[in-house]
Short mmCIF file of C-alpha atoms and ligand atoms in Angstrom, two decimals:
data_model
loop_
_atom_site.label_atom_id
_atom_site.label_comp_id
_atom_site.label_asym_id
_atom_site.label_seq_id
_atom_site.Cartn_x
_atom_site.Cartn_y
_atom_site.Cartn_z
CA UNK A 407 -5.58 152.26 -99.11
CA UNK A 408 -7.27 154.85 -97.50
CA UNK A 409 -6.88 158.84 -98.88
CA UNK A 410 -5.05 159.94 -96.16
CA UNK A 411 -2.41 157.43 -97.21
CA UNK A 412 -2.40 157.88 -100.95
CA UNK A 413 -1.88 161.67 -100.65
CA UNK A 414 1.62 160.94 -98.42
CA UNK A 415 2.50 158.47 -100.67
CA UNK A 416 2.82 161.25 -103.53
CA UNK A 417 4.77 163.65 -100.79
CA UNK A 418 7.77 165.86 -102.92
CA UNK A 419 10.05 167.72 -100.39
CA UNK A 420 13.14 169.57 -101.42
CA UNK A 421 16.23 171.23 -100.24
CA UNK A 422 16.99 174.19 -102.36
CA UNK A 423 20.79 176.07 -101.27
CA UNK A 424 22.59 178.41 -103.10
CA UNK A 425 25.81 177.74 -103.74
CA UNK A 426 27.43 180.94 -101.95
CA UNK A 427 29.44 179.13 -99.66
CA UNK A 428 29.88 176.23 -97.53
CA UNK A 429 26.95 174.33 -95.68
CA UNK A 430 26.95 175.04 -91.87
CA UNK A 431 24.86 173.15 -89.47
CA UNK A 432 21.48 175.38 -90.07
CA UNK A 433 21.48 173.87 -93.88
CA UNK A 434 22.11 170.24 -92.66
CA UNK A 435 18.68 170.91 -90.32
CA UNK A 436 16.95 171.92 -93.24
CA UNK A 437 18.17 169.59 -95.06
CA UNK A 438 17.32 166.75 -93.17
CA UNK A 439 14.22 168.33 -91.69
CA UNK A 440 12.94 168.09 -95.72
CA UNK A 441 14.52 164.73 -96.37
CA UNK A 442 12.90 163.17 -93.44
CA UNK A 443 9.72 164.31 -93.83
CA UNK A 444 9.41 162.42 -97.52
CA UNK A 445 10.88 159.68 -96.30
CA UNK A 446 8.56 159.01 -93.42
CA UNK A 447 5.24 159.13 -95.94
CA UNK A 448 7.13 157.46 -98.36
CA UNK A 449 7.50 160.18 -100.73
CA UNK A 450 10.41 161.89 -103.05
CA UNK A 451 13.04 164.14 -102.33
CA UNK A 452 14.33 166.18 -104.58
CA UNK A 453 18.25 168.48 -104.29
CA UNK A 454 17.75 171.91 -106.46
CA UNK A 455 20.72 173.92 -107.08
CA UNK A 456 19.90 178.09 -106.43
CA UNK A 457 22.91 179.40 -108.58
CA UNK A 458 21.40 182.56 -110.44
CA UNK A 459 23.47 185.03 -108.57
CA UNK A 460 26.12 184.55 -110.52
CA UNK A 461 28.91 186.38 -108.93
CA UNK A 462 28.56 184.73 -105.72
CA UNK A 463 27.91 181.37 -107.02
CA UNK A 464 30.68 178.95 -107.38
CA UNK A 465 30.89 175.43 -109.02
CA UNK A 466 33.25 174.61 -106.13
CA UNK A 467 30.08 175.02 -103.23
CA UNK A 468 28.09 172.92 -105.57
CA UNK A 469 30.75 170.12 -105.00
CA UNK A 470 30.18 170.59 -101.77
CA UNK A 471 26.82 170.26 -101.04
CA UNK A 472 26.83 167.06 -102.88
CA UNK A 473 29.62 166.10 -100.26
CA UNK A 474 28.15 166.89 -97.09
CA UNK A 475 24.26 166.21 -98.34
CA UNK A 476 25.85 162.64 -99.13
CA UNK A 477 27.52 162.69 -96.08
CA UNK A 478 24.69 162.88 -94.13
CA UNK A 479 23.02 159.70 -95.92
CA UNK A 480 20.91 162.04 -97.47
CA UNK A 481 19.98 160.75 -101.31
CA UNK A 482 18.32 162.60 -104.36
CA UNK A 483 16.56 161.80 -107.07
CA UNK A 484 19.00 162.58 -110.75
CA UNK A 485 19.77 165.02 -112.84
CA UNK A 486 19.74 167.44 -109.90
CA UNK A 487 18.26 171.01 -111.45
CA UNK A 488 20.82 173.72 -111.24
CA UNK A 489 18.95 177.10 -111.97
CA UNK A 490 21.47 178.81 -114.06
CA UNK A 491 20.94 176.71 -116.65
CA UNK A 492 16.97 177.06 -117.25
CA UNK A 493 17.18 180.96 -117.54
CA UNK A 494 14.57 180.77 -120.04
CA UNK A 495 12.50 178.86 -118.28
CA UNK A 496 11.74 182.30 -116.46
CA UNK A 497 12.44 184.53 -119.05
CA UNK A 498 9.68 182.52 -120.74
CA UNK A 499 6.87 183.66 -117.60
CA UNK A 500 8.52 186.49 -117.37
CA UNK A 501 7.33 187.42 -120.85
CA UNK A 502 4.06 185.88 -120.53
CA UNK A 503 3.82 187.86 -117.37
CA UNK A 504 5.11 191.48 -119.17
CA UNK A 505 2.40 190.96 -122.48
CA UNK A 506 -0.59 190.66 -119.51
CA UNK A 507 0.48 194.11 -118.08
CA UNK A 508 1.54 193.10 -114.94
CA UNK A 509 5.53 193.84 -114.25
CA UNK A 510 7.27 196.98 -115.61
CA UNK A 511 11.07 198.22 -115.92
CA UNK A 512 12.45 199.87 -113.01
CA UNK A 513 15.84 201.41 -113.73
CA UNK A 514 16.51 202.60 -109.92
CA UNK A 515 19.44 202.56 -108.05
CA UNK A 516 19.90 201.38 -104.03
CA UNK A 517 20.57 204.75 -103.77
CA UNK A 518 17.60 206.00 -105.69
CA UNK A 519 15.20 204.39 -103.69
CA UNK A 520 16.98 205.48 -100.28
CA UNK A 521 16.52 209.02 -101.60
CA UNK A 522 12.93 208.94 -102.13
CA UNK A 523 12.16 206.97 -99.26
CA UNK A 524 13.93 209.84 -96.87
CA UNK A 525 12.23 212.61 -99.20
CA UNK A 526 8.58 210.86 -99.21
CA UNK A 527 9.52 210.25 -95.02
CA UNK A 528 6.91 207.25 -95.07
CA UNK A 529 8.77 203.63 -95.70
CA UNK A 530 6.71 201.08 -95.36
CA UNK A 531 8.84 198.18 -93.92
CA UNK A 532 8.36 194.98 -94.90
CA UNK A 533 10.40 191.36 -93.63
CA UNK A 534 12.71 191.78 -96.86
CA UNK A 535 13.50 195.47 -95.93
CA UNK A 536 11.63 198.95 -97.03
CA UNK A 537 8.95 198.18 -99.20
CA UNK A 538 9.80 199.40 -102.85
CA UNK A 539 8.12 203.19 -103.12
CA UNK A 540 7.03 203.13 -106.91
CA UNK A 541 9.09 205.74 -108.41
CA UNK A 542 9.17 203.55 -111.98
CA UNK A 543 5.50 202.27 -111.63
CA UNK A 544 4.26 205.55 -113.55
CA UNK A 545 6.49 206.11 -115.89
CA UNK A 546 4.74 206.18 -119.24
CA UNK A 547 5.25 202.69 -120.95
CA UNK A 548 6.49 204.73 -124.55
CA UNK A 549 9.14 206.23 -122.39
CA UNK A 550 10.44 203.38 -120.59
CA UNK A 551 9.72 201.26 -123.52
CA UNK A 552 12.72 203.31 -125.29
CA UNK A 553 15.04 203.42 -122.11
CA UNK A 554 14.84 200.17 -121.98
CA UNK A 555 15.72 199.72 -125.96
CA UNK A 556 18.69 202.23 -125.39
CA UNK A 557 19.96 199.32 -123.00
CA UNK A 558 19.71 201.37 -119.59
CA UNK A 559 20.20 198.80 -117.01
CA UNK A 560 17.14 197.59 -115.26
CA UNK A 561 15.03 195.02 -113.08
CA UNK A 562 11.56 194.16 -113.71
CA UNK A 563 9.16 194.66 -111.08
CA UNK A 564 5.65 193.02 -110.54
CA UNK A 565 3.16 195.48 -110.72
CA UNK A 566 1.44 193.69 -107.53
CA UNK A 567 -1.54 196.29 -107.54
CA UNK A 568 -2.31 195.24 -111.16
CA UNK A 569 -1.88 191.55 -110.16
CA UNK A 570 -4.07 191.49 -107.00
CA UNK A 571 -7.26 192.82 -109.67
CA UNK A 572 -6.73 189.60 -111.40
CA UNK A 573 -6.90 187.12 -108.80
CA UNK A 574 -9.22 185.85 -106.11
CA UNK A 575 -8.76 187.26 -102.49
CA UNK A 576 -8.74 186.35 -100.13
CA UNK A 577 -5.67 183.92 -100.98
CA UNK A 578 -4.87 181.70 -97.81
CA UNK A 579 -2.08 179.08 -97.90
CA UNK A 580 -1.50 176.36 -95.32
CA UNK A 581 1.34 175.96 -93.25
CA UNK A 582 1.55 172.29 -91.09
CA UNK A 583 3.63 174.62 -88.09
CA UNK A 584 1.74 178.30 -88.18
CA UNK A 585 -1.75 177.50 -89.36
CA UNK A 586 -3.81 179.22 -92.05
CA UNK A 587 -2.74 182.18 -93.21
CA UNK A 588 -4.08 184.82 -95.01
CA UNK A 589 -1.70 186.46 -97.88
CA UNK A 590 -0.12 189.23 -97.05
CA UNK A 591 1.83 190.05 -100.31
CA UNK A 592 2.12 194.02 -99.74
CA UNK A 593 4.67 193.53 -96.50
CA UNK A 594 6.82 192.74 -99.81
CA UNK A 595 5.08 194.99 -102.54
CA UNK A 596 6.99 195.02 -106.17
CA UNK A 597 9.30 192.68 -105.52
CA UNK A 598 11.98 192.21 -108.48
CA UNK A 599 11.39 189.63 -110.64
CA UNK A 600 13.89 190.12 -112.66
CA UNK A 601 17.72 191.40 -111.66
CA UNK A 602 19.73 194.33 -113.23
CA UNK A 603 22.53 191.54 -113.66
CA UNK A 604 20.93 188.32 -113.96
CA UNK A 605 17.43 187.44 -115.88
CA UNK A 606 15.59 186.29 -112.99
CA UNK A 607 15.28 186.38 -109.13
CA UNK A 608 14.71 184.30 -105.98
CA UNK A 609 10.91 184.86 -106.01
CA UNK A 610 10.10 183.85 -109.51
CA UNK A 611 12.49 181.10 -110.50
CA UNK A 612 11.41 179.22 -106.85
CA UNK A 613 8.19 179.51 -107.42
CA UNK A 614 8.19 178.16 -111.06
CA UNK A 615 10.49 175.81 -110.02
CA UNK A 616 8.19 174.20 -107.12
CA UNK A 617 5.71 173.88 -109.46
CA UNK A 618 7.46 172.37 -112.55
CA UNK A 619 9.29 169.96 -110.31
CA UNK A 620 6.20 168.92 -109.04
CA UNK A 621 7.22 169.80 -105.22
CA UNK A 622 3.87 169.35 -102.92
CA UNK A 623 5.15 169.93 -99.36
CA UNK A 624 7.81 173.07 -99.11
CA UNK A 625 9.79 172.61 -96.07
CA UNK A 626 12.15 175.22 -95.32
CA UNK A 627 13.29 177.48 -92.41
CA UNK A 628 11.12 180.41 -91.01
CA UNK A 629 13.60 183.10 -92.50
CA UNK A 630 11.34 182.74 -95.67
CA UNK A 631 7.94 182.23 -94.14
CA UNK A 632 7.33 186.13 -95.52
CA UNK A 633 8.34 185.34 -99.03
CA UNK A 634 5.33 182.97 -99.64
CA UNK A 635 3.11 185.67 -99.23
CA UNK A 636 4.12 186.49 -102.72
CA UNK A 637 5.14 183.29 -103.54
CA UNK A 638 1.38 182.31 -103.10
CA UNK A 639 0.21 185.12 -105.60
CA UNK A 640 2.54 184.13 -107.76
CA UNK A 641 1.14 180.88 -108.36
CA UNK A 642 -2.40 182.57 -108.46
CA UNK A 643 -1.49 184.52 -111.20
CA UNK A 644 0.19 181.99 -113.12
CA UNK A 645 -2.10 178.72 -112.62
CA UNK A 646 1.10 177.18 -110.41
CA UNK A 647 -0.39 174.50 -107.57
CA UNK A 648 -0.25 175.48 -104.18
CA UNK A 649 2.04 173.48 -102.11
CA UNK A 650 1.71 173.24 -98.34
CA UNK A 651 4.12 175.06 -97.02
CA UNK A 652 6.03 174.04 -93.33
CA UNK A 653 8.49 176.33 -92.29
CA UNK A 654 10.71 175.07 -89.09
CA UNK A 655 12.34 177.32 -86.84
CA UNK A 656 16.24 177.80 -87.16
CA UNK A 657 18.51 176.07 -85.43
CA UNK A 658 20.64 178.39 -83.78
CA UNK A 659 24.21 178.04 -82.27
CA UNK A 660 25.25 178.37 -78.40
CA UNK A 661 24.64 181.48 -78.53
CA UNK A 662 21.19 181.20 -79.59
CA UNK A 663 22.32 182.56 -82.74
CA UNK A 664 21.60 181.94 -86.45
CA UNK A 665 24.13 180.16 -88.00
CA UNK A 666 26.18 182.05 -91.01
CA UNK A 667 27.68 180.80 -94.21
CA UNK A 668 30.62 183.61 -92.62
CA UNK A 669 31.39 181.22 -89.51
CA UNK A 670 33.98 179.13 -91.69
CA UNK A 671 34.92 176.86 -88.53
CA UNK A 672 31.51 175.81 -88.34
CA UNK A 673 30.67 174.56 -91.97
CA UNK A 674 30.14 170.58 -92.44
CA UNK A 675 32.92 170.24 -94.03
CA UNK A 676 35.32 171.72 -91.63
CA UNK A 677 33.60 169.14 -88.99
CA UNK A 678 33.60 166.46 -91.15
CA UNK A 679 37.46 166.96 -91.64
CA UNK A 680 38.00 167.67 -87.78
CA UNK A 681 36.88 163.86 -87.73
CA UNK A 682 33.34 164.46 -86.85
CA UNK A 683 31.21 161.49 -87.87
CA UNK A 684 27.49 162.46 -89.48
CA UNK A 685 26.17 160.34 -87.06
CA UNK A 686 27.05 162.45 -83.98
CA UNK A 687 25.97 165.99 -85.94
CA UNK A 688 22.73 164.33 -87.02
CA UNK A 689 22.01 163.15 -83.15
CA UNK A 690 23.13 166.57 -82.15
CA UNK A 691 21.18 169.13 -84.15
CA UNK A 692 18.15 166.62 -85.03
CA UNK A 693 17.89 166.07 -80.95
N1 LIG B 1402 17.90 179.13 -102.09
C1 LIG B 1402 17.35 179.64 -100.88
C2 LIG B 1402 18.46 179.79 -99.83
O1 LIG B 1402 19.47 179.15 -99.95
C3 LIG B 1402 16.28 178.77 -100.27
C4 LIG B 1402 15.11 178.65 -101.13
C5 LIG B 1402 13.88 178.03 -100.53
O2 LIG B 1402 13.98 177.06 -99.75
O3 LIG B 1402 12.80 178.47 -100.87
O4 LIG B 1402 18.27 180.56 -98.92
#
């Protein structure tokens, strides 16, 4: 066996949703574009469940994806991971990551940053939206030590300054569709790593994730080709391998659109119940 061929024989893909509504076509792309791609090297696919948003989150759209994923002949490996339930798996780095200096509390509003972004007139805009301006970064760690003990609500912010002293730059990542790239994490700058209303975020727990679950090829749509710029220092600064990343472009409807979990008549299972057989979606979208 040559080396080429043992390295695709230990290919993990996954398909990661979050359970804030019904599939549409654009997740059964994705989907399949992930499934397919283990399956053709012989490798594992794995179904995570993205539920730490709590309030939009319902045990009802997790029902669903099993249906329509299943639908489309599309098989996982068991017990699927479901997010909300490992909350201190990342509470756990998230400590690790607060004793090494390198998040701190930020107790701001939407509307607080808004403000100082129009007073300071200079945004920075990253993919993700203005790029956070740093109004908690300096607080003095005695006094936001004892806001936080008085139980103000906050989030917890990576200091990414701090982090980029204590890793190797440049940090390039691969991806199989765009090339090399170099890491650009400040078009994202202190992203939350921790919500005001749930213990974790998007960034941390799918980085941690990839890694625990052993996940060597990400494939996922180019709406999150920014986020592994951070997702990439993340690993850095917490030993996590580097998978190779592969982000596909999004389908898009007939109106060269993106398709939305809003567009209710086009979710998989409102075509599956119109009679629609998976055959004819898969041979449509996968075309
Ligand atoms: N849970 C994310 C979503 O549904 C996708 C995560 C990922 O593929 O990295 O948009």
């Amino acid at each position: 066996m040559t080396t080429k061929e043992t390295l695709e024989n230990d290919v993990v893909t996954r398909f990661a949703p979050s359970p804030t509504g019904l599939l549409h076509k654009g997740h059964a792309y994705s989907a399949l574009k992930a499934y397919e791609y283990a399956k053709n090297r012989g490798g594992r696919f794995i179904l995570r469940i993205e539920d730490i948003d709590t309030t939009r989150c319902k045990p009802d759209f997790i029902k669903a994806i099993y249906k329509d994923l299943s639908w489309l002949g599309i098989h996982w490996e068991n017990p699927v991971r479901i997010q909300s339930q490992h909350l201190e798996d990342y509470q756990d780095i998230l400590e690790q990551l607060r004793k090494r200096g390198l998040i701190y509390p930020c107790f701001c509003t939407r509307r607080d940053i808004q403000n100082e972004i129009m007073r300071s007139g200079h945004a920075p805009h990253g993919p993700e939206g203005p790029v956070y301006p740093g109004i908690c970064k300096n607080i003095p760690e005695t006094e936001s030590a004892e806001r936080v003990k008085n139980g103000e609500p906050h989030a917890w912010r990576l200091d990414l300054d701090k982090a980029l002293t204590m890793i190797e730059k440049p940090i390039i990542w691969e991806d199989e569709l765009h090339g090399l790239q170099v890491a650009k994490p400040e078009l994202l700058g202190d992203i939350v790593l921790s919500r005001k209303d749930t213990p974790t975020s998007y960034h941390l727990s799918v980085t941690v994730d990839d890694a625990l679950q052993g996940i060597t090829h990400v494939v996922r749509g180019e709406d999150l080709f920014h986020a592994t710029h951070i997702h990439v220092v993340l690993q850095k600064l917490l030993n996590l391998p580097q998978p190779i990343y592969r982000h596909h472009p999004l389908l898009l409807d007939s109106d060269g659109k993106r398709f939305a979990k809003r567009d209710k008549a086009e979710t998989l299972t409102s075509i599956r119940e119109n009679g629609v057989s998976a055959k004819e979606i898969i041979e449509e979208i996968m075309a």
